[in-house]
C-alpha angles and dihedrals in degrees: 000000000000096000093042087057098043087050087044092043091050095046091059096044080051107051095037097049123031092012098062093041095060100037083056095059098043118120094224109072092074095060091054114017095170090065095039081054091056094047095059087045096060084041092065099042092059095054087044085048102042087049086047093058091038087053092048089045087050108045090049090053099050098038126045100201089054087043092050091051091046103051094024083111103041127090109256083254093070092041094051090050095062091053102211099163098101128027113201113231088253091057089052093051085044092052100051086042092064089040093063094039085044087052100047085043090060089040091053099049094046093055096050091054096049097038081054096052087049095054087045102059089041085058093058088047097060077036105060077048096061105044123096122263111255117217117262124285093024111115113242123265120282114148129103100275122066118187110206122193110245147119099218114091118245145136128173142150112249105200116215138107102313100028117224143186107221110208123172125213092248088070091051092060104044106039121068113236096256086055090045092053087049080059096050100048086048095051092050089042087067085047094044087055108043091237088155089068095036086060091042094061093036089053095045093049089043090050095042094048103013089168099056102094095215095059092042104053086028080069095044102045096045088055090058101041094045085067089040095058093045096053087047087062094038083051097046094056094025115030128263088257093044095057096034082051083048100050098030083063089047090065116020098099087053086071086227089130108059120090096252081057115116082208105100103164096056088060093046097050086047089050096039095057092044092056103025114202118228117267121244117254123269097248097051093039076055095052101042092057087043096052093043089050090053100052096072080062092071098071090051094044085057097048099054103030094096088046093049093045093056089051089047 
């Protein structure tokens, strides 16, 4: 048991400090930021995994009900690999230790879920006001397109039940139709994807442990990726100039793309699309996906190795 908690306990220093540090500052991702998204993915998920084990060990050594439930099912053998009898003082800090983090991890995430459906609701309200009065005996608008009257240019997906994209009349009138199709299909590629979800979870682990540097750049990068992605699936159906025309007219009068602008990402998609790099081949975009999958196997192959090897 000793030996499953130290390896758990250096995957997960491992993957939340110098991993994330350097993955960060790779020049790929850029390339393919829907891979560089599922590798962070499958980053996360082996810390959360690892803490998870090492929760479970723990808790069996330290406790003997929890012990008794775990290993009810498993031949003495098993049992006996795993050496539970007695927790050294050091197992039973740590295990309090990932019970608290386990419990504020379940405390963030539900606040974020439930402040986002809060806001989202508050969202449709100032919505429904918004939107123009239809004449009587029409039904009220429900599809996926709402039109709302206003100069300023603006166009995003609000998730929900149903889902809609939200365009205002400003944007009509300033974007052509083939631009205003770019920001569609950009729109509906962050839909297609989930991304609301995938920026719930990486804002709600990045609030709960901001100094942990996984969470943190797990939160800014996928903030980023998450745009790049979407303008790689507005280019492929519009054109790279079409959708860089389409989002430069979207924000120029936001002034976040001249040089004295904070707004460094905006710059860089423009830029990005003007000048697309080339993509990664097949094969090492394959690989890539098939390593990082792999990697949340590594918590659960420590764990039941010493059970394994006493079936063995």
């Amino acid at each position: 048991m000793t030996a499953c908690l130290l390896l758990l306990s250096a995957v997960a220093l491992t993957l939340a400090v110098p991993v994330p540090r350097t993955l960060a500052r790779a020049w790929w991702p850029e390339r393919e930021p829907v891979v560089a998204l599922w590798v962070w993915q499958c980053l996360v998920a082996t810390v959360l995994l690892c803490c998870l084990a090492g929760l479970v060990l723990g808790t069996a050594a330290v406790f003997g009900t929890v012990h008794d439930r775990v290993f009810a099912p498993a031949p003495p053998a098993v049992t006996a690999a795993y050496d539970l009898s007695v927790a050294p003082v050091w197992a039973a800090g740590l295990t309090l230790l990932l019970a608290g983090g386990a419990a504020w991890t379940t405390a963030m995430l539900a606040r974020e879920f439930v402040e986002a459906r809060r806001r989202r609701g508050l969202t449709r309200a100032h919505l429904r006001e918004r939107a123009p009065d239809l004449p009587a005996g029409l039904p009220a608008a429900r599809g996926p397109l709402l039109v709302l009257e206003d100069e300023y240019p603006d166009a995003w997906w609000m998730p929900g039940h149903p889902p809609q994209l939200v365009v205002t009349t400003g944007a009509l009138h300033r974007l052509t139709g083939h631009q205003l199709d770019a920001v569609l299909a950009h729109e509906r590629g962050h839909a297609r994807a989930r991304h609301d979800w995938l920026l719930h979870l990486s804002t709600a682990l990045a609030t709960g442990f901001p100094h942990v540097p996984l969470f943190a750049q797990f939160c800014e990068q996928t903030h980023r990726l998450v745009e790049l992605a979407a303008d790689d699936t507005a280019s492929r159906r519009h054109g790279h100039l079409t959708t860089a025309l389409a989002l430069i007219e979207l924000n120029q009068h936001r002034g976040v793309l001249s040089c004295a602008s904070s707004n460094r990402l905006l710059s860089e998609r423009v830029d990005r699309l003007l000048k697309p790099p080339p993509r990664l081949a097949r094969r090492r975009r394959a690989l890539a996906t098939a390593v990082a999958a792999l990697v949340p196997l590594l918590p659960l192959l420590i764990t039941f190795a010493p059970g394994l090897t006493a079936l063995g």
